[in-house]
PDB file of C-alpha atoms in Angstrom:
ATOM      1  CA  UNK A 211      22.661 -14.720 -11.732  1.00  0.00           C
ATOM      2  CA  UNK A 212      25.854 -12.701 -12.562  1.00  0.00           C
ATOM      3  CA  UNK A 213      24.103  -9.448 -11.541  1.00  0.00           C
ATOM      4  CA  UNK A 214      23.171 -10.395  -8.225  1.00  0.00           C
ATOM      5  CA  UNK A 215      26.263 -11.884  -7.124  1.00  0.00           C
ATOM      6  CA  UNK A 216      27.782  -8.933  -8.203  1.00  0.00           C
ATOM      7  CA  UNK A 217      25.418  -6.761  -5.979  1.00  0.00           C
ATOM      8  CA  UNK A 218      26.466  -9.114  -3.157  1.00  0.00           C
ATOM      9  CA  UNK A 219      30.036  -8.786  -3.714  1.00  0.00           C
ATOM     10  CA  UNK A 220      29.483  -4.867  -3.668  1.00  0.00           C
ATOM     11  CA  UNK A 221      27.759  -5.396  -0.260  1.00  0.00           C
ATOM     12  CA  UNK A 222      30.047  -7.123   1.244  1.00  0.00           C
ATOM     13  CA  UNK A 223      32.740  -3.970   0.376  1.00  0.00           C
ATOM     14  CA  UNK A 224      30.663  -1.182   1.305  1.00  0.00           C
ATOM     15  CA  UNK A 225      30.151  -2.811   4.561  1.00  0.00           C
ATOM     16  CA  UNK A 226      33.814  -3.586   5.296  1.00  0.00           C
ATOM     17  CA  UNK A 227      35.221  -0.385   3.987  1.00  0.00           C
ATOM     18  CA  UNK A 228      32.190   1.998   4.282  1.00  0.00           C
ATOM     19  CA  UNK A 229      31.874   3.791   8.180  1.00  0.00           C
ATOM     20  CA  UNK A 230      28.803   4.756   7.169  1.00  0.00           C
ATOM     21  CA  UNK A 231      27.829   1.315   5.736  1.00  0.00           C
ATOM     22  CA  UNK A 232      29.525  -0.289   8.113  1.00  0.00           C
ATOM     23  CA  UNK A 233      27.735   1.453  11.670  1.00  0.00           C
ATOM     24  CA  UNK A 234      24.107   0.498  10.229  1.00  0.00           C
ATOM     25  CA  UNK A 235      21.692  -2.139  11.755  1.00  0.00           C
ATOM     26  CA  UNK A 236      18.475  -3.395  11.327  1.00  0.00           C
ATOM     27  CA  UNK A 237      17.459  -0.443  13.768  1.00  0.00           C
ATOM     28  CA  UNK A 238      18.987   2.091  11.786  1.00  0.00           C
ATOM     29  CA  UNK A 239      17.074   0.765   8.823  1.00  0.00           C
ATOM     30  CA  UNK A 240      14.176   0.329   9.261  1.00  0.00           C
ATOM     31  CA  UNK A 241      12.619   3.665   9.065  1.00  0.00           C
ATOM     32  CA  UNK A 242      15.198   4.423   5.539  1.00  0.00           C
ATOM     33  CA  UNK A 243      13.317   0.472   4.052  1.00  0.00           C
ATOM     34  CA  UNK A 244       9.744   2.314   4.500  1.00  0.00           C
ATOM     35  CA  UNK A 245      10.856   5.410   2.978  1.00  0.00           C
ATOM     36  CA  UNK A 246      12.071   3.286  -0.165  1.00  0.00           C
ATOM     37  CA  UNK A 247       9.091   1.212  -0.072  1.00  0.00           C
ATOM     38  CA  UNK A 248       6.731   4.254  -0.331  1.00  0.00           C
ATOM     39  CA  UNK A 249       8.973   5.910  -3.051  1.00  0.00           C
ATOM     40  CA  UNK A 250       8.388   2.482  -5.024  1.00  0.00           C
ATOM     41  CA  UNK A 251       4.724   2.721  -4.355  1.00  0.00           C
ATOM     42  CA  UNK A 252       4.815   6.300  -5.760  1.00  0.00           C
ATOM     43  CA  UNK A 253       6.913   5.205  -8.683  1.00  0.00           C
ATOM     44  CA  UNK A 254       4.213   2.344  -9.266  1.00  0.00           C
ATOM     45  CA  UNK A 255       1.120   4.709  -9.401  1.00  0.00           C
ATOM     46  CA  UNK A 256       2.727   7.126 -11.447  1.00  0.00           C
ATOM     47  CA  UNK A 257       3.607   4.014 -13.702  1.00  0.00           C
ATOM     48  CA  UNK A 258       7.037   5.922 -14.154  1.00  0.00           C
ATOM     49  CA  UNK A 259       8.858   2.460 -15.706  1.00  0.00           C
ATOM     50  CA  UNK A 260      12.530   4.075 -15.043  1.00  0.00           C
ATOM     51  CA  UNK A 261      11.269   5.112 -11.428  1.00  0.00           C
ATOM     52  CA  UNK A 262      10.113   2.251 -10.725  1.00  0.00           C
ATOM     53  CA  UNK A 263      13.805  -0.066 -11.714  1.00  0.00           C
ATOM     54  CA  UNK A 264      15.364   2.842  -9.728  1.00  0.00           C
ATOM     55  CA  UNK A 265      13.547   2.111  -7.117  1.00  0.00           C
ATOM     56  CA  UNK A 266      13.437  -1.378  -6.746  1.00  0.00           C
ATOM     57  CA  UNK A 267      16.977  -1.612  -6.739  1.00  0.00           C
ATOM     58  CA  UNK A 268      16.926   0.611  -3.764  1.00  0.00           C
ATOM     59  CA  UNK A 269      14.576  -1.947  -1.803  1.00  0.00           C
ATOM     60  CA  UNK A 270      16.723  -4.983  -3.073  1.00  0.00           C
ATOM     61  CA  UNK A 271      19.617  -2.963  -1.105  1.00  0.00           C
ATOM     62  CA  UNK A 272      18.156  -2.967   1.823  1.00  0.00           C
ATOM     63  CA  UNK A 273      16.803  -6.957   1.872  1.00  0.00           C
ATOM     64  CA  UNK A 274      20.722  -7.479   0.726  1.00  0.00           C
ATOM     65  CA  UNK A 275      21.998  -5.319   3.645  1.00  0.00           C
ATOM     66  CA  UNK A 276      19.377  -7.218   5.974  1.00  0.00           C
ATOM     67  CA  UNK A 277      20.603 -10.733   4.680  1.00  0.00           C
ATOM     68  CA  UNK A 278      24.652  -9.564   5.801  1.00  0.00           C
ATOM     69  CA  UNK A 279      23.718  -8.380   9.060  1.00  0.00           C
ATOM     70  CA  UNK A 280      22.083 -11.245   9.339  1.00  0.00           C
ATOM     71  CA  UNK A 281      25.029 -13.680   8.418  1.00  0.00           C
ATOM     72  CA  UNK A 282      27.348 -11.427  10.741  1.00  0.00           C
ATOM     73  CA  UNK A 283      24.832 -12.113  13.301  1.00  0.00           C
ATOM     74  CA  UNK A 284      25.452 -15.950  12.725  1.00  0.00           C
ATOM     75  CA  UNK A 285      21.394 -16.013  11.972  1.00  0.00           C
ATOM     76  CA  UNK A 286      20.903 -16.475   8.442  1.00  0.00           C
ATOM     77  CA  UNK A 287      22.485 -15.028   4.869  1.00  0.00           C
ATOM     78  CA  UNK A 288      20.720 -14.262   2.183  1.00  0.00           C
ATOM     79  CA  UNK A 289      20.631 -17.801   0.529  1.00  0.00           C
ATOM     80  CA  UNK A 290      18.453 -19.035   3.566  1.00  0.00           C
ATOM     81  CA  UNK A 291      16.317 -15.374   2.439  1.00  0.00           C
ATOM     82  CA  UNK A 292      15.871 -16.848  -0.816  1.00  0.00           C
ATOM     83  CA  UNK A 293      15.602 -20.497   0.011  1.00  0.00           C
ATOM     84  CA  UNK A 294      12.629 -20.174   2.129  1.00  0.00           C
ATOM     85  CA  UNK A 295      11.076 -17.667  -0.035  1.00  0.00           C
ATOM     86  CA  UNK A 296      10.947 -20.733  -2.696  1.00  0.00           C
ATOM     87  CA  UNK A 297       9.899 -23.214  -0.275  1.00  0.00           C
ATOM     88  CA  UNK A 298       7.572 -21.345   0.648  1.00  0.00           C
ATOM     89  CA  UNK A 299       6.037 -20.722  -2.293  1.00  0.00           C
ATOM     90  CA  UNK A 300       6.216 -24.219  -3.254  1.00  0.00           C
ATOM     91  CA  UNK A 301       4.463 -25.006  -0.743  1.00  0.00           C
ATOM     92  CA  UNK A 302       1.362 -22.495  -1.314  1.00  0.00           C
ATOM     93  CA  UNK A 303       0.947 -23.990  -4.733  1.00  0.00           C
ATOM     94  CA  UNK A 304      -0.036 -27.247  -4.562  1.00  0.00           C
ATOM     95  CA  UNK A 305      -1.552 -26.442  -8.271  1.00  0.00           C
ATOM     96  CA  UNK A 306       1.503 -25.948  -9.719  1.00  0.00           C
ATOM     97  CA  UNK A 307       4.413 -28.293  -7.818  1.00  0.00           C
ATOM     98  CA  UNK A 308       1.508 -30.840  -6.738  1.00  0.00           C
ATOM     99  CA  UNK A 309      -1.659 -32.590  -7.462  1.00  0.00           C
ATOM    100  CA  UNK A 310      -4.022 -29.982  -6.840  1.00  0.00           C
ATOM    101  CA  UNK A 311      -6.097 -28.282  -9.806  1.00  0.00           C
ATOM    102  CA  UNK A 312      -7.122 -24.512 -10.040  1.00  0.00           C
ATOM    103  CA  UNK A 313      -8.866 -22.876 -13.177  1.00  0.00           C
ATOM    104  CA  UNK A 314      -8.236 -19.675 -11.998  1.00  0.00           C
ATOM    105  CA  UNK A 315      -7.306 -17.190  -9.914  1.00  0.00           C
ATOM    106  CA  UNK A 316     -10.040 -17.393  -7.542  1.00  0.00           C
ATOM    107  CA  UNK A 317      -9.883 -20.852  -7.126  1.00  0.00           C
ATOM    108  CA  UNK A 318      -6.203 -20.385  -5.846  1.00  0.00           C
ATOM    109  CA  UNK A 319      -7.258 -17.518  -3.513  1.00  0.00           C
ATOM    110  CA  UNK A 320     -10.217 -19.826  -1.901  1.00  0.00           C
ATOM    111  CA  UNK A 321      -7.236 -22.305  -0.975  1.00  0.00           C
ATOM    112  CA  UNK A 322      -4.607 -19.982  -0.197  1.00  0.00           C
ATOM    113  CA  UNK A 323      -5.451 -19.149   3.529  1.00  0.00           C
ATOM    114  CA  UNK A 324      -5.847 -22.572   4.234  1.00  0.00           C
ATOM    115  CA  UNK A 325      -2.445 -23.628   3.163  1.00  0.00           C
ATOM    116  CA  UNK A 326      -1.041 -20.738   5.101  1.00  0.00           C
ATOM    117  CA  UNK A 327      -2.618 -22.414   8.233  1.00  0.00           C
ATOM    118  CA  UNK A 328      -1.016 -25.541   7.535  1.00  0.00           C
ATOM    119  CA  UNK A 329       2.476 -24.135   7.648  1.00  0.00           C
ATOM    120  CA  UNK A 330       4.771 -25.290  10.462  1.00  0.00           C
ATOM    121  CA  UNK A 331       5.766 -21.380  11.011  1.00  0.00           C
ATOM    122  CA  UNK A 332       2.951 -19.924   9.398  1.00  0.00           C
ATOM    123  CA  UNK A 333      -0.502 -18.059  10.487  1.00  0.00           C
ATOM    124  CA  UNK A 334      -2.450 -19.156  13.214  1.00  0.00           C
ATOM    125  CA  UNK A 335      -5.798 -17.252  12.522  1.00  0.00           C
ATOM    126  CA  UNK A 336      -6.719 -16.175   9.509  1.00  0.00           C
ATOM    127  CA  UNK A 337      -6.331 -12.688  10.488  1.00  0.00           C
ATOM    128  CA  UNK A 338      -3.085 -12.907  12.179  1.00  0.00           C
ATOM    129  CA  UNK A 339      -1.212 -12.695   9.060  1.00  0.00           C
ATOM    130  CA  UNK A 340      -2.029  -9.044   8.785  1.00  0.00           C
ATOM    131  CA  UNK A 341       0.350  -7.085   9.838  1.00  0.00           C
ATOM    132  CA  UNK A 342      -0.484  -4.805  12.993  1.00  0.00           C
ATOM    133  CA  UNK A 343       1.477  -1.757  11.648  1.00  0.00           C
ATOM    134  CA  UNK A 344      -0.048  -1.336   8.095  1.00  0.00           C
ATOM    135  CA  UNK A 345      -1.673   1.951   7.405  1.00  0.00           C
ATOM    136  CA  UNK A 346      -5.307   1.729   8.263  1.00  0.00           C
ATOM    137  CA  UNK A 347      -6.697   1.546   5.017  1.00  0.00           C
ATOM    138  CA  UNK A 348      -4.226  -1.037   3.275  1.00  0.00           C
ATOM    139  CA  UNK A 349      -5.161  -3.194   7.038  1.00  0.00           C
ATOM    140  CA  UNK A 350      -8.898  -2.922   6.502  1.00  0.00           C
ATOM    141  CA  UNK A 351      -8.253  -4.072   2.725  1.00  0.00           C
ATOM    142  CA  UNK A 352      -6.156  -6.970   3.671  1.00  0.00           C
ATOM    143  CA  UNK A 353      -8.498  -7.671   6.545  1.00  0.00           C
ATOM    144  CA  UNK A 354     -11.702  -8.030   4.232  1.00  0.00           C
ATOM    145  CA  UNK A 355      -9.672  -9.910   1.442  1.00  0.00           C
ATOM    146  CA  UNK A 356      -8.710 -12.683   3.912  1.00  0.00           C
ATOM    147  CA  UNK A 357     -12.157 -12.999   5.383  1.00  0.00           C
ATOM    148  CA  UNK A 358     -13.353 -13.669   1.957  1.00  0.00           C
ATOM    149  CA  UNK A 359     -10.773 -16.161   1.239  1.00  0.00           C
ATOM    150  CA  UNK A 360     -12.581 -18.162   3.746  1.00  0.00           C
ATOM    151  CA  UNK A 361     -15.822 -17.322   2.595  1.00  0.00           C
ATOM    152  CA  UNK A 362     -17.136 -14.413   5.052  1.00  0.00           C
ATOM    153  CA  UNK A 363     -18.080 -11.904   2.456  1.00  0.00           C
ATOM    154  CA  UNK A 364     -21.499 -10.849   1.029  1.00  0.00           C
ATOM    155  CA  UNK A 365     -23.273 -13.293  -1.294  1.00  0.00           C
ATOM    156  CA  UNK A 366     -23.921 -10.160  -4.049  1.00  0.00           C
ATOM    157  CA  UNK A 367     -21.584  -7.514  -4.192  1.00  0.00           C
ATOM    158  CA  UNK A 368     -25.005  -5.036  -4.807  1.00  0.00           C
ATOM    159  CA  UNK A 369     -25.470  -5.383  -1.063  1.00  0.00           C
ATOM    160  CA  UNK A 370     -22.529  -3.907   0.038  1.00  0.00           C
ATOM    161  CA  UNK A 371     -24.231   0.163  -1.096  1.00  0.00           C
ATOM    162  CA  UNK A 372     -26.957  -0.710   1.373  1.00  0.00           C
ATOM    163  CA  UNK A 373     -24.362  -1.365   4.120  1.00  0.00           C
ATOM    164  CA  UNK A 374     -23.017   2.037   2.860  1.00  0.00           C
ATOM    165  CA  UNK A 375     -25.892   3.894   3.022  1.00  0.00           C
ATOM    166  CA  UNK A 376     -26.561   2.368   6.811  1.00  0.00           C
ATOM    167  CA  UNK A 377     -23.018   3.407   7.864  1.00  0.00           C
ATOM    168  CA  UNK A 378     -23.282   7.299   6.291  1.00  0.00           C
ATOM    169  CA  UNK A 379     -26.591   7.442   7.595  1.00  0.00           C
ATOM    170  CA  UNK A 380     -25.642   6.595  11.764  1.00  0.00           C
ATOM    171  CA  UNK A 381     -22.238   8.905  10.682  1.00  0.00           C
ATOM    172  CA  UNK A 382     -24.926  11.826   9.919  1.00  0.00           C
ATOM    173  CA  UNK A 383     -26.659  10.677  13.126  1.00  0.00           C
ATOM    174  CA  UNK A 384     -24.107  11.019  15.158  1.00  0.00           C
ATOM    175  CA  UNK A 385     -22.734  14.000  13.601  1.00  0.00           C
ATOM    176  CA  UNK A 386     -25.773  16.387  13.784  1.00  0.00           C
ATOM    177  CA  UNK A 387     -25.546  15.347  17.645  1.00  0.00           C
ATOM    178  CA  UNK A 388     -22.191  16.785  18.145  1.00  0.00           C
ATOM    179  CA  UNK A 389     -20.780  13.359  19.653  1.00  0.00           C
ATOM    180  CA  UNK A 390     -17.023  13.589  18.798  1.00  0.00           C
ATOM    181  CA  UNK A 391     -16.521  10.149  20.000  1.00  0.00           C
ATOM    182  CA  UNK A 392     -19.390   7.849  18.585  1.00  0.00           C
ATOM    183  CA  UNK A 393     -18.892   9.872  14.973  1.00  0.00           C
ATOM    184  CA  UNK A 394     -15.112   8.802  15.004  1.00  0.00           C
ATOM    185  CA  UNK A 395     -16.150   5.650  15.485  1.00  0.00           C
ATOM    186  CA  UNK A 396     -19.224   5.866  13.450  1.00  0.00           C
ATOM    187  CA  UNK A 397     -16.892   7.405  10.869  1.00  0.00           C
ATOM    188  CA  UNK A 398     -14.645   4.272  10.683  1.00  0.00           C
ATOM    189  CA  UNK A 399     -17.199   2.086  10.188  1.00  0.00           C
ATOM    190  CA  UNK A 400     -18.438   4.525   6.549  1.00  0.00           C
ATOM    191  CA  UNK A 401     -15.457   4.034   5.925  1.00  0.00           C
ATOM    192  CA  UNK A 402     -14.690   0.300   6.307  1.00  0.00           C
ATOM    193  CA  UNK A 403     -17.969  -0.091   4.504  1.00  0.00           C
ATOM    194  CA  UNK A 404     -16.302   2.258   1.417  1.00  0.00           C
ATOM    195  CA  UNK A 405     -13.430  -0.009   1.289  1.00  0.00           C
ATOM    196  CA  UNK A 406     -15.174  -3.146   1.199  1.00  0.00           C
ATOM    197  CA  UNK A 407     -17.325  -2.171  -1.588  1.00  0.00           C
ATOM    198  CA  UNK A 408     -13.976  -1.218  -3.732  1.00  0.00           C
ATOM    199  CA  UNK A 409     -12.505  -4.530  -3.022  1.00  0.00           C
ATOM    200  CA  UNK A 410     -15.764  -6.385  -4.204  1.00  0.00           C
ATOM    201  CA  UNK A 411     -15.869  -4.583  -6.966  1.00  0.00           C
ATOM    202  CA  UNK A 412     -12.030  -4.903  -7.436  1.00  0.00           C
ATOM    203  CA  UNK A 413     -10.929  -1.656  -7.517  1.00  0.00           C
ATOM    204  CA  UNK A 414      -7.716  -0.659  -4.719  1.00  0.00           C
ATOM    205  CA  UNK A 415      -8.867   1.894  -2.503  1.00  0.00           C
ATOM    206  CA  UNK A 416      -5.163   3.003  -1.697  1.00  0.00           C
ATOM    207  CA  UNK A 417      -4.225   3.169  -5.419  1.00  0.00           C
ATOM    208  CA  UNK A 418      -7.439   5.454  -5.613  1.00  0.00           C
ATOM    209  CA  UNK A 419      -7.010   7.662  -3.145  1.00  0.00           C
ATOM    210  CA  UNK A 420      -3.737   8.119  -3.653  1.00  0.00           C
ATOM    211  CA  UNK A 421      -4.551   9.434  -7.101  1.00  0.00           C
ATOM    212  CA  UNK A 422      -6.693  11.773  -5.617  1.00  0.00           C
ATOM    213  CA  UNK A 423      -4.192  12.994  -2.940  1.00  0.00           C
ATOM    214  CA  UNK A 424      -2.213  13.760  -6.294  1.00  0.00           C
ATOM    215  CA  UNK A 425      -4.595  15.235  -8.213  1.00  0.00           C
ATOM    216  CA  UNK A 426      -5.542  17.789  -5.579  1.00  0.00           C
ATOM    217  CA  UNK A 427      -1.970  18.342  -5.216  1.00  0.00           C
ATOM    218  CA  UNK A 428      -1.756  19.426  -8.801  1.00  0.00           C
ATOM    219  CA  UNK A 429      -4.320  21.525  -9.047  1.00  0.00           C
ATOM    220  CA  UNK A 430      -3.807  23.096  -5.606  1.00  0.00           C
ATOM    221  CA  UNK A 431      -0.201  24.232  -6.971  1.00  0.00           C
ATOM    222  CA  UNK A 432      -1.515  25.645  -9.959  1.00  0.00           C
ATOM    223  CA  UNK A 433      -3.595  27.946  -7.518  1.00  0.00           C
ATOM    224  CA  UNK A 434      -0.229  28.556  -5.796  1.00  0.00           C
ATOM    225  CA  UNK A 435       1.853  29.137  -8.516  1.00  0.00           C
ATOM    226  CA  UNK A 436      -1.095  31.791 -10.216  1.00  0.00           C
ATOM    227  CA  UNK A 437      -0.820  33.575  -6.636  1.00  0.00           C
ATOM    228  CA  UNK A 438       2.456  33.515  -6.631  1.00  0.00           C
ATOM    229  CA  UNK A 439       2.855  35.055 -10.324  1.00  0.00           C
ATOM    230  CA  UNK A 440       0.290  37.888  -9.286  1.00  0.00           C
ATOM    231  CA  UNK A 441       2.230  38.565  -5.965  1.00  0.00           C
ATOM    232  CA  UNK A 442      -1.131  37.630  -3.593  1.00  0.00           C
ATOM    233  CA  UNK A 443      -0.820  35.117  -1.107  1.00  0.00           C
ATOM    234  CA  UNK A 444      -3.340  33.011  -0.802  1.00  0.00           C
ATOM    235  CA  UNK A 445      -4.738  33.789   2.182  1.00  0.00           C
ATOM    236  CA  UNK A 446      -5.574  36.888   0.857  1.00  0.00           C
ATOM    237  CA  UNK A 447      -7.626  35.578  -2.671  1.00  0.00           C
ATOM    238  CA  UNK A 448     -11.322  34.732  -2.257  1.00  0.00           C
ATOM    239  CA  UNK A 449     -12.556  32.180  -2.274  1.00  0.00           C
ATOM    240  CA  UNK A 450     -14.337  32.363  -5.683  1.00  0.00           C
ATOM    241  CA  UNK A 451     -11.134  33.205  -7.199  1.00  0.00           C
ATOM    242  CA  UNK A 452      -9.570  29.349  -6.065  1.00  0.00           C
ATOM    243  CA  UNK A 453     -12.594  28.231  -7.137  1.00  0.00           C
ATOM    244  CA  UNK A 454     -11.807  29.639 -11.086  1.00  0.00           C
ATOM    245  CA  UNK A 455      -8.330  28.509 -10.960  1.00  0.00           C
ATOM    246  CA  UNK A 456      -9.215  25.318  -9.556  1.00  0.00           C
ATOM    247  CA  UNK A 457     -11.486  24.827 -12.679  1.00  0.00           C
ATOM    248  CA  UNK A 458      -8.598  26.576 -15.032  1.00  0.00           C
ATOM    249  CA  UNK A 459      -6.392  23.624 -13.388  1.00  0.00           C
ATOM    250  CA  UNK A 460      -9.077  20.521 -13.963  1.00  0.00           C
ATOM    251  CA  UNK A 461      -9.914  21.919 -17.548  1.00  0.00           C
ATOM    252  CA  UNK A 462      -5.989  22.045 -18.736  1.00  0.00           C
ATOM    253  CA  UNK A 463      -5.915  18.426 -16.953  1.00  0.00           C
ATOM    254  CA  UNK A 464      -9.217  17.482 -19.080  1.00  0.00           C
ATOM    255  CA  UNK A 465      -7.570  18.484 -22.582  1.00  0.00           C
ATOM    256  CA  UNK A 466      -4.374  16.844 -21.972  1.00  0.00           C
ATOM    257  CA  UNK A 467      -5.578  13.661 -21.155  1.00  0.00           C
ATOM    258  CA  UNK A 468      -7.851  14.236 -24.310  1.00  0.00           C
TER     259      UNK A 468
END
């Protein structure tokens, strides 16, 4: 592809003719790849379509950058990046460059763990293919979803509430007794519990919450920017008076996305 190679020859100037391009490793990085990952996740919720191609090129920079340090290193280029990305997912469907049959998308998600064990450099558990250093909430997703790829997972997706209710109940418990450490723990398990009844009923409790953490965003700066306009910091409004402007703020959201 003519636009790639182009990207690669680009590459390969910035990093003989760049200092700045030039000094980075994967060290140096790594922290700048989460950043663009999480502005790409941003881009993604807000479904912002030019966000989201202006972000993705700026994670395709930094697998490109990773595949030249990599052939400087003598350790692999990008080809062998791309090459055993397509072997590997040759290799994970059997249904499409083999014998194998799936109808649909579950079928290929009750087989996928499996295959994954089979690999020569692939996971040894089933749960050792989650990554360690996810956020806590994307790790207890993935966690549950691979369980249930091997069939661990409730029989009727109705019995997760009363697992809910169980878990908020011993979190009250524990609560009302003033135990710090048994309601942090008692708290985690509510919440697991939460999580696992969004997956099985297929809703992304990231995506949501996310949209929340947004949402309260917005309407917390309209409260802001009405304190601001009336020359009253906030910590000096009552409480009540948030409590209007927080409505004011939900109401204007209601009519525009009527």
């Amino acid at each position: 592809m003519q636009a790639f190679g182009r990207l690669l020859d680009v590459m390969d100037r910035l990093r003989e003719e760049c200092p700045w391009d030039r000094k980075q490793t994967n060290e140096s990085l790594r922290a700048n790849t989460i950043e663009e990952t999480y502005e790409l996740c941003e881009a993604l919720i807000r479904d912002d379509q030019c966000e989201i191609c202006k972000e993705l090129g700026d994670v395709l920079l930094h697998i490109v950058f990773y595949g030249r340090i990599g052939e400087e290193k003598g350790q692999f280029d990008i080809a062998d990046v791309c090459n055993k990305l397509c072997d590997k997912l040759i290799f994970r469907h059997p249904h499409v460059y083999g014998e194998a049959i799936a109808k649909d998308a579950e079928q290929v998600l009750e087989s996928w763990e499996q295959i994954k064990l089979k690999e020569k450099d692939g996971n040894k558990t089933v749960l050792s293919g989650v990554p360690s250093a996810l956020p806590s909430l994307i790790k207890a997703y993935r966690i549950q979803d691979k369980a249930r790829n091997v069939g661990f997972d409730w029989e009727d997706k109705q019995d997760v509430w009363a697992k809910v209710r169980e878990e908020l109940d011993e979190l009250e418990v524990e609560m009302r007794r003033g135990n710090k450490e048994k309601s942090e723990q008692e708290l985690g398990d509510f919440l697991f519990a939460v999580i696992n009844a969004a997956r099985l009923y297929k809703l992304n409790p990231d995506n949501a919450l996310e949209m929340t953490n947004q949402k309260f965003i917005r309407r917390f700066n309209y409260i802001e920017q009405h304190s601001i306009r009336a020359g009253k910091p906030l910590k000096d409004m009552m409480l009540e008076e948030m409590d209007a402007l927080w409505n004011e703020a939900k109401a204007l959201e209601k009519d525009t996305n009527d």
